Amino acid sequence: MKSIQSRMFLSVAIACATVVMTQPLSAQNKRPLHKKSTQPITVQWLGHAAFEVTSSTGTKILIDPFLSGNPSTPDSLKQLGRYHPQAILVTHSHADHALDAVTIATASGAPVIGAVEHIASFKLPAKQSMGGNVGGRFTIGDVIVHLVPAMHSSDPGGRPLGFVLEFSDGRTLYHTGDTWVFGDMSLIQEFYHPNIILLGVGGGPYTEGPKEALRAIQKYFTPDHIIPMHYGTFPGLSDEAEVKAVFGAERHTVVMRPGQVRVF
Ligand SMILES: [Zn+2]
């Protein structure tokens, strides 16, 4: 009995080996690869364009810290002493993005990343001044921060930016900053293929509104998750109902509430 089982096993093994060996090499190469395992990325919306993003190993990146004077930030998150990021990213100089950057940097010792002229205006110690420009990158722990264009203004202080965070599992998160839709978004997609997009949708006098932002997604990007931001903070900006009306049919949309935490 045992020898019969052995012979059967041997026959099956030879048959399988034959199938593998007789397949053309090109066919073998077309087999689906095992999907690369993903490591959790934690995103907390702090209100308006402010987010704290934490990598799977605990690298904390604080983006656009407008907190102490932000009407949409929950009171518990306005206490600046609670923030201990490994880096602070500031897309541009306007107060609704940069207000608390220097206070948090001074208290925590964290470096600030942004446009070189803007960062210089903070007059922080050299080791905390990470000024760059479009196309530049910085490595913070296990996260690479890429500086990408945004179509807006930033006065005083250089030019407006967006940021793409690249994580160790290969996934990427794109914070658009304040912007209008622009053609180079196609190159942001080509180079960084963002999996998560923190998308400015507020509209009003200053930036793209929900319809234009949705068109930017449809035209240029293929994200797994879209998190609308920069709305509902001040009169004149789009509110949540308007954002949901436009993005309701976009199945990748994640509408968050200020203070909420999501893990991707
Ligand atoms: Zn803004």
PDB file of C-alpha atoms and ligand atoms in Angstrom:
ATOM      1  CA  MET A   1       0.000   0.000   0.000  1.00  0.00           C
ATOM      2  CA  LYS A   2       2.750   2.357   1.007  1.00  0.00           C
ATOM      3  CA  SER A   3       4.712   1.698  -2.178  1.00  0.00           C
ATOM      4  CA  ILE A   4       1.588   2.382  -4.309  1.00  0.00           C
ATOM      5  CA  GLN A   5       1.137   5.756  -2.583  1.00  0.00           C
ATOM      6  CA  SER A   6       4.806   6.542  -3.152  1.00  0.00           C
ATOM      7  CA  ARG A   7       4.557   5.708  -6.855  1.00  0.00           C
ATOM      8  CA  MET A   8       1.384   7.837  -7.198  1.00  0.00           C
ATOM      9  CA  PHE A   9       3.081  10.738  -5.472  1.00  0.00           C
ATOM     10  CA  LEU A  10       6.105  10.378  -7.728  1.00  0.00           C
ATOM     11  CA  SER A  11       3.883  10.299 -10.851  1.00  0.00           C
ATOM     12  CA  VAL A  12       2.004  13.448  -9.803  1.00  0.00           C
ATOM     13  CA  ALA A  13       5.270  15.206  -8.965  1.00  0.00           C
ATOM     14  CA  ILE A  14       6.773  14.326 -12.371  1.00  0.00           C
ATOM     15  CA  ALA A  15       3.571  15.446 -14.124  1.00  0.00           C
ATOM     16  CA  CYS A  16       3.628  18.805 -12.331  1.00  0.00           C
ATOM     17  CA  ALA A  17       7.304  19.296 -13.047  1.00  0.00           C
ATOM     18  CA  THR A  18       6.678  18.472 -16.707  1.00  0.00           C
ATOM     19  CA  VAL A  19       3.896  21.078 -16.912  1.00  0.00           C
ATOM     20  CA  VAL A  20       6.157  23.714 -15.400  1.00  0.00           C
ATOM     21  CA  MET A  21       9.151  22.823 -17.546  1.00  0.00           C
ATOM     22  CA  THR A  22       7.161  22.628 -20.793  1.00  0.00           C
ATOM     23  CA  GLN A  23       5.545  26.059 -20.337  1.00  0.00           C
ATOM     24  CA  PRO A  24       7.290  28.703 -22.385  1.00  0.00           C
ATOM     25  CA  LEU A  25       9.341  31.087 -20.246  1.00  0.00           C
ATOM     26  CA  SER A  26       7.156  34.021 -21.273  1.00  0.00           C
ATOM     27  CA  ALA A  27       4.062  32.281 -19.895  1.00  0.00           C
ATOM     28  CA  GLN A  28       5.810  31.561 -16.602  1.00  0.00           C
ATOM     29  CA  ASN A  29       6.755  35.212 -16.295  1.00  0.00           C
ATOM     30  CA  LYS A  30       3.122  36.221 -16.757  1.00  0.00           C
ATOM     31  CA  ARG A  31       1.992  34.397 -13.637  1.00  0.00           C
ATOM     32  CA  PRO A  32       0.521  36.827 -11.115  1.00  0.00           C
ATOM     33  CA  LEU A  33       3.048  37.805  -8.514  1.00  0.00           C
ATOM     34  CA  HIS A  34       2.142  37.644  -4.858  1.00  0.00           C
ATOM     35  CA  LYS A  35       0.780  41.061  -3.907  1.00  0.00           C
ATOM     36  CA  LYS A  36       3.280  42.903  -1.778  1.00  0.00           C
ATOM     37  CA  SER A  37       2.113  43.029   1.814  1.00  0.00           C
ATOM     38  CA  THR A  38       1.023  46.432   3.035  1.00  0.00           C
ATOM     39  CA  GLN A  39       1.912  48.057   6.327  1.00  0.00           C
ATOM     40  CA  PRO A  40      -0.728  50.191   8.070  1.00  0.00           C
ATOM     41  CA  ILE A  41      -0.708  53.940   7.410  1.00  0.00           C
ATOM     42  CA  THR A  42      -2.597  55.951  10.053  1.00  0.00           C
ATOM     43  CA  VAL A  43      -4.201  59.250   9.022  1.00  0.00           C
ATOM     44  CA  GLN A  44      -5.785  61.696  11.467  1.00  0.00           C
ATOM     45  CA  TRP A  45      -7.595  64.732  10.091  1.00  0.00           C
ATOM     46  CA  LEU A  46      -7.032  67.680  12.427  1.00  0.00           C
ATOM     47  CA  GLY A  47      -9.368  69.987  10.482  1.00  0.00           C
ATOM     48  CA  HIS A  48      -8.956  72.102   7.314  1.00  0.00           C
ATOM     49  CA  ALA A  49      -5.671  71.017   5.614  1.00  0.00           C
ATOM     50  CA  ALA A  50      -4.013  69.750   8.816  1.00  0.00           C
ATOM     51  CA  PHE A  51      -3.223  66.053   9.160  1.00  0.00           C
ATOM     52  CA  GLU A  52      -1.025  63.836  11.261  1.00  0.00           C
ATOM     53  CA  VAL A  53       0.165  60.822   9.255  1.00  0.00           C
ATOM     54  CA  THR A  54       1.897  57.936  11.040  1.00  0.00           C
ATOM     55  CA  SER A  55       3.859  55.195   9.308  1.00  0.00           C
ATOM     56  CA  SER A  56       3.724  51.551  10.378  1.00  0.00           C
ATOM     57  CA  THR A  57       6.895  51.992  12.444  1.00  0.00           C
ATOM     58  CA  GLY A  58       5.599  55.118  14.191  1.00  0.00           C
ATOM     59  CA  THR A  59       7.135  57.923  12.142  1.00  0.00           C
ATOM     60  CA  LYS A  60       4.791  60.875  12.698  1.00  0.00           C
ATOM     61  CA  ILE A  61       4.512  63.569  10.018  1.00  0.00           C
ATOM     62  CA  LEU A  62       2.450  66.668  10.823  1.00  0.00           C
ATOM     63  CA  ILE A  63       1.166  68.502   7.734  1.00  0.00           C
ATOM     64  CA  ASP A  64      -0.092  72.122   7.580  1.00  0.00           C
ATOM     65  CA  PRO A  65      -0.482  72.703  11.335  1.00  0.00           C
ATOM     66  CA  PHE A  66      -3.223  75.323  11.512  1.00  0.00           C
ATOM     67  CA  LEU A  67      -4.624  74.201  14.853  1.00  0.00           C
ATOM     68  CA  SER A  68      -4.786  76.758  17.684  1.00  0.00           C
ATOM     69  CA  GLY A  69      -6.930  79.146  15.610  1.00  0.00           C
ATOM     70  CA  ASN A  70      -8.707  76.546  13.494  1.00  0.00           C
ATOM     71  CA  PRO A  71     -12.507  76.670  14.038  1.00  0.00           C
ATOM     72  CA  SER A  72     -12.911  73.082  12.839  1.00  0.00           C
ATOM     73  CA  THR A  73     -10.201  71.533  15.043  1.00  0.00           C
ATOM     74  CA  PRO A  74     -11.602  69.778  18.148  1.00  0.00           C
ATOM     75  CA  ASP A  75     -10.516  71.579  21.350  1.00  0.00           C
ATOM     76  CA  SER A  76      -8.432  68.634  22.574  1.00  0.00           C
ATOM     77  CA  LEU A  77      -6.352  68.784  19.386  1.00  0.00           C
ATOM     78  CA  LYS A  78      -5.675  72.524  19.672  1.00  0.00           C
ATOM     79  CA  GLN A  79      -3.230  71.916  22.539  1.00  0.00           C
ATOM     80  CA  LEU A  80       0.062  72.283  20.695  1.00  0.00           C
ATOM     81  CA  GLY A  81       2.089  70.538  23.423  1.00  0.00           C
ATOM     82  CA  ARG A  82       0.522  67.204  22.451  1.00  0.00           C
ATOM     83  CA  TYR A  83       2.367  67.104  19.112  1.00  0.00           C
ATOM     84  CA  HIS A  84       5.725  65.343  18.912  1.00  0.00           C
ATOM     85  CA  PRO A  85       6.207  64.737  15.170  1.00  0.00           C
ATOM     86  CA  GLN A  86       9.409  63.616  13.475  1.00  0.00           C
ATOM     87  CA  ALA A  87       8.807  66.374  10.905  1.00  0.00           C
ATOM     88  CA  ILE A  88       6.399  69.215  10.162  1.00  0.00           C
ATOM     89  CA  LEU A  89       5.447  69.826   6.510  1.00  0.00           C
ATOM     90  CA  VAL A  90       4.118  73.210   5.417  1.00  0.00           C
ATOM     91  CA  THR A  91       2.705  73.552   1.901  1.00  0.00           C
ATOM     92  CA  HIS A  92       2.809  77.372   1.819  1.00  0.00           C
ATOM     93  CA  SER A  93       2.936  80.490   3.949  1.00  0.00           C
ATOM     94  CA  HIS A  94      -0.743  81.316   4.446  1.00  0.00           C
ATOM     95  CA  ALA A  95      -1.869  81.219   8.081  1.00  0.00           C
ATOM     96  CA  ASP A  96      -4.515  78.570   7.478  1.00  0.00           C
ATOM     97  CA  HIS A  97      -1.593  76.198   6.759  1.00  0.00           C
ATOM     98  CA  ALA A  98       1.458  77.510   8.613  1.00  0.00           C
ATOM     99  CA  LEU A  99       0.080  79.191  11.752  1.00  0.00           C
ATOM    100  CA  ASP A 100       1.468  76.825  14.410  1.00  0.00           C
ATOM    101  CA  ALA A 101       4.512  75.427  12.599  1.00  0.00           C
ATOM    102  CA  VAL A 102       7.137  77.443  14.464  1.00  0.00           C
ATOM    103  CA  THR A 103       5.538  76.984  17.912  1.00  0.00           C
ATOM    104  CA  ILE A 104       5.352  73.196  17.489  1.00  0.00           C
ATOM    105  CA  ALA A 105       8.851  73.036  15.979  1.00  0.00           C
ATOM    106  CA  THR A 106      10.322  75.032  18.855  1.00  0.00           C
ATOM    107  CA  ALA A 107       8.571  72.946  21.511  1.00  0.00           C
ATOM    108  CA  SER A 108       9.187  69.557  19.917  1.00  0.00           C
ATOM    109  CA  GLY A 109      12.526  70.081  18.173  1.00  0.00           C
ATOM    110  CA  ALA A 110      11.045  68.732  14.940  1.00  0.00           C
ATOM    111  CA  PRO A 111      12.401  69.980  11.595  1.00  0.00           C
ATOM    112  CA  VAL A 112      10.115  71.908   9.250  1.00  0.00           C
ATOM    113  CA  ILE A 113       9.990  71.030   5.547  1.00  0.00           C
ATOM    114  CA  GLY A 114       8.744  73.448   2.901  1.00  0.00           C
ATOM    115  CA  ALA A 115       9.855  75.924   0.244  1.00  0.00           C
ATOM    116  CA  VAL A 116      13.365  77.147   1.034  1.00  0.00           C
ATOM    117  CA  GLU A 117      12.491  80.851   1.264  1.00  0.00           C
ATOM    118  CA  HIS A 118       9.491  80.152   3.468  1.00  0.00           C
ATOM    119  CA  ILE A 119      11.484  77.930   5.830  1.00  0.00           C
ATOM    120  CA  ALA A 120      14.280  80.523   6.038  1.00  0.00           C
ATOM    121  CA  SER A 121      11.740  83.121   7.202  1.00  0.00           C
ATOM    122  CA  PHE A 122      11.052  80.998  10.316  1.00  0.00           C
ATOM    123  CA  LYS A 123      14.651  81.562  11.532  1.00  0.00           C
ATOM    124  CA  LEU A 124      14.750  78.149  13.196  1.00  0.00           C
ATOM    125  CA  PRO A 125      18.090  76.459  14.007  1.00  0.00           C
ATOM    126  CA  ALA A 126      19.792  75.057  10.910  1.00  0.00           C
ATOM    127  CA  LYS A 127      19.138  71.434  11.865  1.00  0.00           C
ATOM    128  CA  GLN A 128      15.379  72.175  11.937  1.00  0.00           C
ATOM    129  CA  SER A 129      15.326  74.143   8.678  1.00  0.00           C
ATOM    130  CA  MET A 130      14.636  71.721   5.827  1.00  0.00           C
ATOM    131  CA  GLY A 131      13.995  74.085   2.950  1.00  0.00           C
ATOM    132  CA  GLY A 132      13.633  72.578  -0.499  1.00  0.00           C
ATOM    133  CA  ASN A 133      11.896  73.106  -3.790  1.00  0.00           C
ATOM    134  CA  VAL A 134       9.851  71.285  -6.414  1.00  0.00           C
ATOM    135  CA  GLY A 135      11.425  67.929  -7.258  1.00  0.00           C
ATOM    136  CA  GLY A 136      13.318  67.745  -3.966  1.00  0.00           C
ATOM    137  CA  ARG A 137      13.040  65.048  -1.348  1.00  0.00           C
ATOM    138  CA  PHE A 138      13.785  64.456   2.316  1.00  0.00           C
ATOM    139  CA  THR A 139      13.962  61.201   4.252  1.00  0.00           C
ATOM    140  CA  ILE A 140      12.248  61.213   7.650  1.00  0.00           C
ATOM    141  CA  GLY A 141      12.554  57.857   9.423  1.00  0.00           C
ATOM    142  CA  ASP A 142      11.032  55.268   7.098  1.00  0.00           C
ATOM    143  CA  VAL A 143       9.180  57.897   5.025  1.00  0.00           C
ATOM    144  CA  ILE A 144      10.457  59.735   1.934  1.00  0.00           C
ATOM    145  CA  VAL A 145       8.883  63.173   1.483  1.00  0.00           C
ATOM    146  CA  HIS A 146       8.733  64.373  -2.142  1.00  0.00           C
ATOM    147  CA  LEU A 147       8.087  68.063  -2.911  1.00  0.00           C
ATOM    148  CA  VAL A 148       5.690  68.523  -5.838  1.00  0.00           C
ATOM    149  CA  PRO A 149       4.055  71.552  -7.474  1.00  0.00           C
ATOM    150  CA  ALA A 150       0.823  73.241  -6.470  1.00  0.00           C
ATOM    151  CA  MET A 151      -0.846  76.080  -8.359  1.00  0.00           C
ATOM    152  CA  HIS A 152      -1.486  78.778  -5.771  1.00  0.00           C
ATOM    153  CA  SER A 153       0.571  81.550  -4.101  1.00  0.00           C
ATOM    154  CA  SER A 154       2.837  81.804  -1.067  1.00  0.00           C
ATOM    155  CA  ASP A 155       3.813  85.281  -0.006  1.00  0.00           C
ATOM    156  CA  PRO A 156       5.948  85.877   1.887  1.00  0.00           C
ATOM    157  CA  GLY A 157       7.975  82.765   1.365  1.00  0.00           C
ATOM    158  CA  GLY A 158       8.819  81.077  -1.898  1.00  0.00           C
ATOM    159  CA  ARG A 159       6.268  79.088  -3.810  1.00  0.00           C
ATOM    160  CA  PRO A 160       3.384  76.764  -2.932  1.00  0.00           C
ATOM    161  CA  LEU A 161       3.968  73.030  -2.761  1.00  0.00           C
ATOM    162  CA  GLY A 162       2.203  69.707  -2.457  1.00  0.00           C
ATOM    163  CA  PHE A 163       3.792  66.707  -0.753  1.00  0.00           C
ATOM    164  CA  VAL A 164       3.970  63.026  -1.634  1.00  0.00           C
ATOM    165  CA  LEU A 165       4.858  60.716   1.256  1.00  0.00           C
ATOM    166  CA  GLU A 166       6.411  57.417   0.154  1.00  0.00           C
ATOM    167  CA  PHE A 167       6.197  54.568   2.682  1.00  0.00           C
ATOM    168  CA  SER A 168       8.397  51.497   3.087  1.00  0.00           C
ATOM    169  CA  ASP A 169       5.802  49.162   1.528  1.00  0.00           C
ATOM    170  CA  GLY A 170       5.837  51.263  -1.653  1.00  0.00           C
ATOM    171  CA  ARG A 171       2.502  52.975  -1.086  1.00  0.00           C
ATOM    172  CA  THR A 172       2.229  56.759  -1.352  1.00  0.00           C
ATOM    173  CA  LEU A 173       0.082  59.537   0.083  1.00  0.00           C
ATOM    174  CA  TYR A 174      -0.367  62.861  -1.770  1.00  0.00           C
ATOM    175  CA  HIS A 175      -1.357  66.064   0.077  1.00  0.00           C
ATOM    176  CA  THR A 176      -2.355  68.503  -2.655  1.00  0.00           C
ATOM    177  CA  GLY A 177      -1.909  71.695  -0.643  1.00  0.00           C
ATOM    178  CA  ASP A 178      -4.006  74.559  -1.990  1.00  0.00           C
ATOM    179  CA  THR A 179      -4.272  74.328  -5.747  1.00  0.00           C
ATOM    180  CA  TRP A 180      -6.201  74.511  -8.973  1.00  0.00           C
ATOM    181  CA  VAL A 181      -6.198  71.534 -11.345  1.00  0.00           C
ATOM    182  CA  PHE A 182      -2.973  71.542 -13.368  1.00  0.00           C
ATOM    183  CA  GLY A 183      -1.496  69.394 -16.113  1.00  0.00           C
ATOM    184  CA  ASP A 184       1.567  68.298 -14.148  1.00  0.00           C
ATOM    185  CA  MET A 185      -0.767  66.258 -11.954  1.00  0.00           C
ATOM    186  CA  SER A 186      -0.320  63.643 -14.696  1.00  0.00           C
ATOM    187  CA  LEU A 187       3.402  63.522 -13.835  1.00  0.00           C
ATOM    188  CA  ILE A 188       2.656  63.238 -10.102  1.00  0.00           C
ATOM    189  CA  GLN A 189       0.575  60.183 -11.030  1.00  0.00           C
ATOM    190  CA  GLU A 190       3.273  58.840 -13.372  1.00  0.00           C
ATOM    191  CA  PHE A 191       6.103  59.153 -10.850  1.00  0.00           C
ATOM    192  CA  TYR A 192       4.384  58.470  -7.529  1.00  0.00           C
ATOM    193  CA  HIS A 193       0.985  56.818  -8.333  1.00  0.00           C
ATOM    194  CA  PRO A 194      -0.620  58.032  -5.075  1.00  0.00           C
ATOM    195  CA  ASN A 195      -2.623  55.410  -3.198  1.00  0.00           C
ATOM    196  CA  ILE A 196      -4.129  57.934  -0.766  1.00  0.00           C
ATOM    197  CA  ILE A 197      -4.942  61.511  -1.810  1.00  0.00           C
ATOM    198  CA  LEU A 198      -5.671  64.261   0.719  1.00  0.00           C
ATOM    199  CA  LEU A 199      -7.576  66.413  -1.744  1.00  0.00           C
ATOM    200  CA  GLY A 200      -8.284  70.121  -1.406  1.00  0.00           C
ATOM    201  CA  VAL A 201     -11.922  70.683  -2.400  1.00  0.00           C
ATOM    202  CA  GLY A 202     -12.904  73.865  -0.568  1.00  0.00           C
ATOM    203  CA  GLY A 203     -13.401  76.239  -3.486  1.00  0.00           C
ATOM    204  CA  GLY A 204     -14.563  79.739  -2.623  1.00  0.00           C
ATOM    205  CA  PRO A 205     -12.227  82.568  -3.661  1.00  0.00           C
ATOM    206  CA  TYR A 206      -8.944  80.685  -3.383  1.00  0.00           C
ATOM    207  CA  THR A 207      -8.775  77.078  -4.630  1.00  0.00           C
ATOM    208  CA  GLU A 208     -10.386  74.412  -6.737  1.00  0.00           C
ATOM    209  CA  GLY A 209     -13.861  73.446  -5.585  1.00  0.00           C
ATOM    210  CA  PRO A 210     -15.408  69.985  -5.366  1.00  0.00           C
ATOM    211  CA  LYS A 211     -16.289  69.704  -9.078  1.00  0.00           C
ATOM    212  CA  GLU A 212     -12.823  70.701 -10.265  1.00  0.00           C
ATOM    213  CA  ALA A 213     -11.168  68.469  -7.666  1.00  0.00           C
ATOM    214  CA  LEU A 214     -13.245  65.491  -8.765  1.00  0.00           C
ATOM    215  CA  ARG A 215     -12.332  66.220 -12.382  1.00  0.00           C
ATOM    216  CA  ALA A 216      -8.648  66.215 -11.391  1.00  0.00           C
ATOM    217  CA  ILE A 217      -9.098  62.732  -9.902  1.00  0.00           C
ATOM    218  CA  GLN A 218     -10.961  61.453 -12.968  1.00  0.00           C
ATOM    219  CA  LYS A 219      -8.448  62.933 -15.383  1.00  0.00           C
ATOM    220  CA  TYR A 220      -5.151  62.191 -13.688  1.00  0.00           C
ATOM    221  CA  PHE A 221      -5.283  59.749 -10.768  1.00  0.00           C
ATOM    222  CA  THR A 222      -6.238  56.205  -9.773  1.00  0.00           C
ATOM    223  CA  PRO A 223      -6.122  56.297  -5.963  1.00  0.00           C
ATOM    224  CA  ASP A 224      -7.378  53.664  -3.548  1.00  0.00           C
ATOM    225  CA  HIS A 225      -8.653  56.335  -1.158  1.00  0.00           C
ATOM    226  CA  ILE A 226      -9.619  60.015  -1.579  1.00  0.00           C
ATOM    227  CA  ILE A 227      -9.951  62.136   1.566  1.00  0.00           C
ATOM    228  CA  PRO A 228     -11.510  65.565   0.826  1.00  0.00           C
ATOM    229  CA  MET A 229     -10.140  68.445   2.930  1.00  0.00           C
ATOM    230  CA  HIS A 230      -9.947  72.263   3.179  1.00  0.00           C
ATOM    231  CA  TYR A 231     -13.735  72.652   3.356  1.00  0.00           C
ATOM    232  CA  GLY A 232     -16.291  73.596   5.986  1.00  0.00           C
ATOM    233  CA  THR A 233     -13.824  75.703   7.972  1.00  0.00           C
ATOM    234  CA  PHE A 234     -14.874  79.234   7.050  1.00  0.00           C
ATOM    235  CA  PRO A 235     -17.878  80.891   5.419  1.00  0.00           C
ATOM    236  CA  GLY A 236     -17.425  80.847   1.663  1.00  0.00           C
ATOM    237  CA  LEU A 237     -15.849  77.399   1.505  1.00  0.00           C
ATOM    238  CA  SER A 238     -17.825  74.341   0.456  1.00  0.00           C
ATOM    239  CA  ASP A 239     -19.556  72.493   3.278  1.00  0.00           C
ATOM    240  CA  GLU A 240     -19.782  68.759   3.857  1.00  0.00           C
ATOM    241  CA  ALA A 241     -23.158  68.441   2.099  1.00  0.00           C
ATOM    242  CA  GLU A 242     -21.757  70.038  -1.056  1.00  0.00           C
ATOM    243  CA  VAL A 243     -18.681  67.791  -0.973  1.00  0.00           C
ATOM    244  CA  LYS A 244     -20.806  64.671  -0.491  1.00  0.00           C
ATOM    245  CA  ALA A 245     -23.135  65.734  -3.319  1.00  0.00           C
ATOM    246  CA  VAL A 246     -20.212  65.886  -5.749  1.00  0.00           C
ATOM    247  CA  PHE A 247     -18.163  62.935  -4.452  1.00  0.00           C
ATOM    248  CA  GLY A 248     -21.093  60.698  -3.503  1.00  0.00           C
ATOM    249  CA  ALA A 249     -20.729  58.485  -6.569  1.00  0.00           C
ATOM    250  CA  GLU A 250     -16.925  58.269  -6.291  1.00  0.00           C
ATOM    251  CA  ARG A 251     -16.535  54.974  -4.450  1.00  0.00           C
ATOM    252  CA  HIS A 252     -12.978  55.631  -3.288  1.00  0.00           C
ATOM    253  CA  THR A 253     -14.008  58.687  -1.255  1.00  0.00           C
ATOM    254  CA  VAL A 254     -13.551  58.657   2.520  1.00  0.00           C
ATOM    255  CA  VAL A 255     -15.332  61.611   4.134  1.00  0.00           C
ATOM    256  CA  MET A 256     -13.700  62.158   7.528  1.00  0.00           C
ATOM    257  CA  ARG A 257     -14.653  64.335  10.476  1.00  0.00           C
ATOM    258  CA  PRO A 258     -12.043  66.598  12.130  1.00  0.00           C
ATOM    259  CA  GLY A 259     -10.301  64.574  14.811  1.00  0.00           C
ATOM    260  CA  GLN A 260     -11.146  61.244  13.191  1.00  0.00           C
ATOM    261  CA  VAL A 261      -8.464  58.591  12.693  1.00  0.00           C
ATOM    262  CA  ARG A 262      -8.435  56.113   9.792  1.00  0.00           C
ATOM    263  CA  VAL A 263      -5.995  53.297   9.131  1.00  0.00           C
ATOM    264  CA  PHE A 264      -5.256  52.331   5.525  1.00  0.00           C
TER     265      PHE A 264
HETATM  266 ZN    ZN B   1      -5.688  77.342   2.376  1.00  0.00          ZN
END
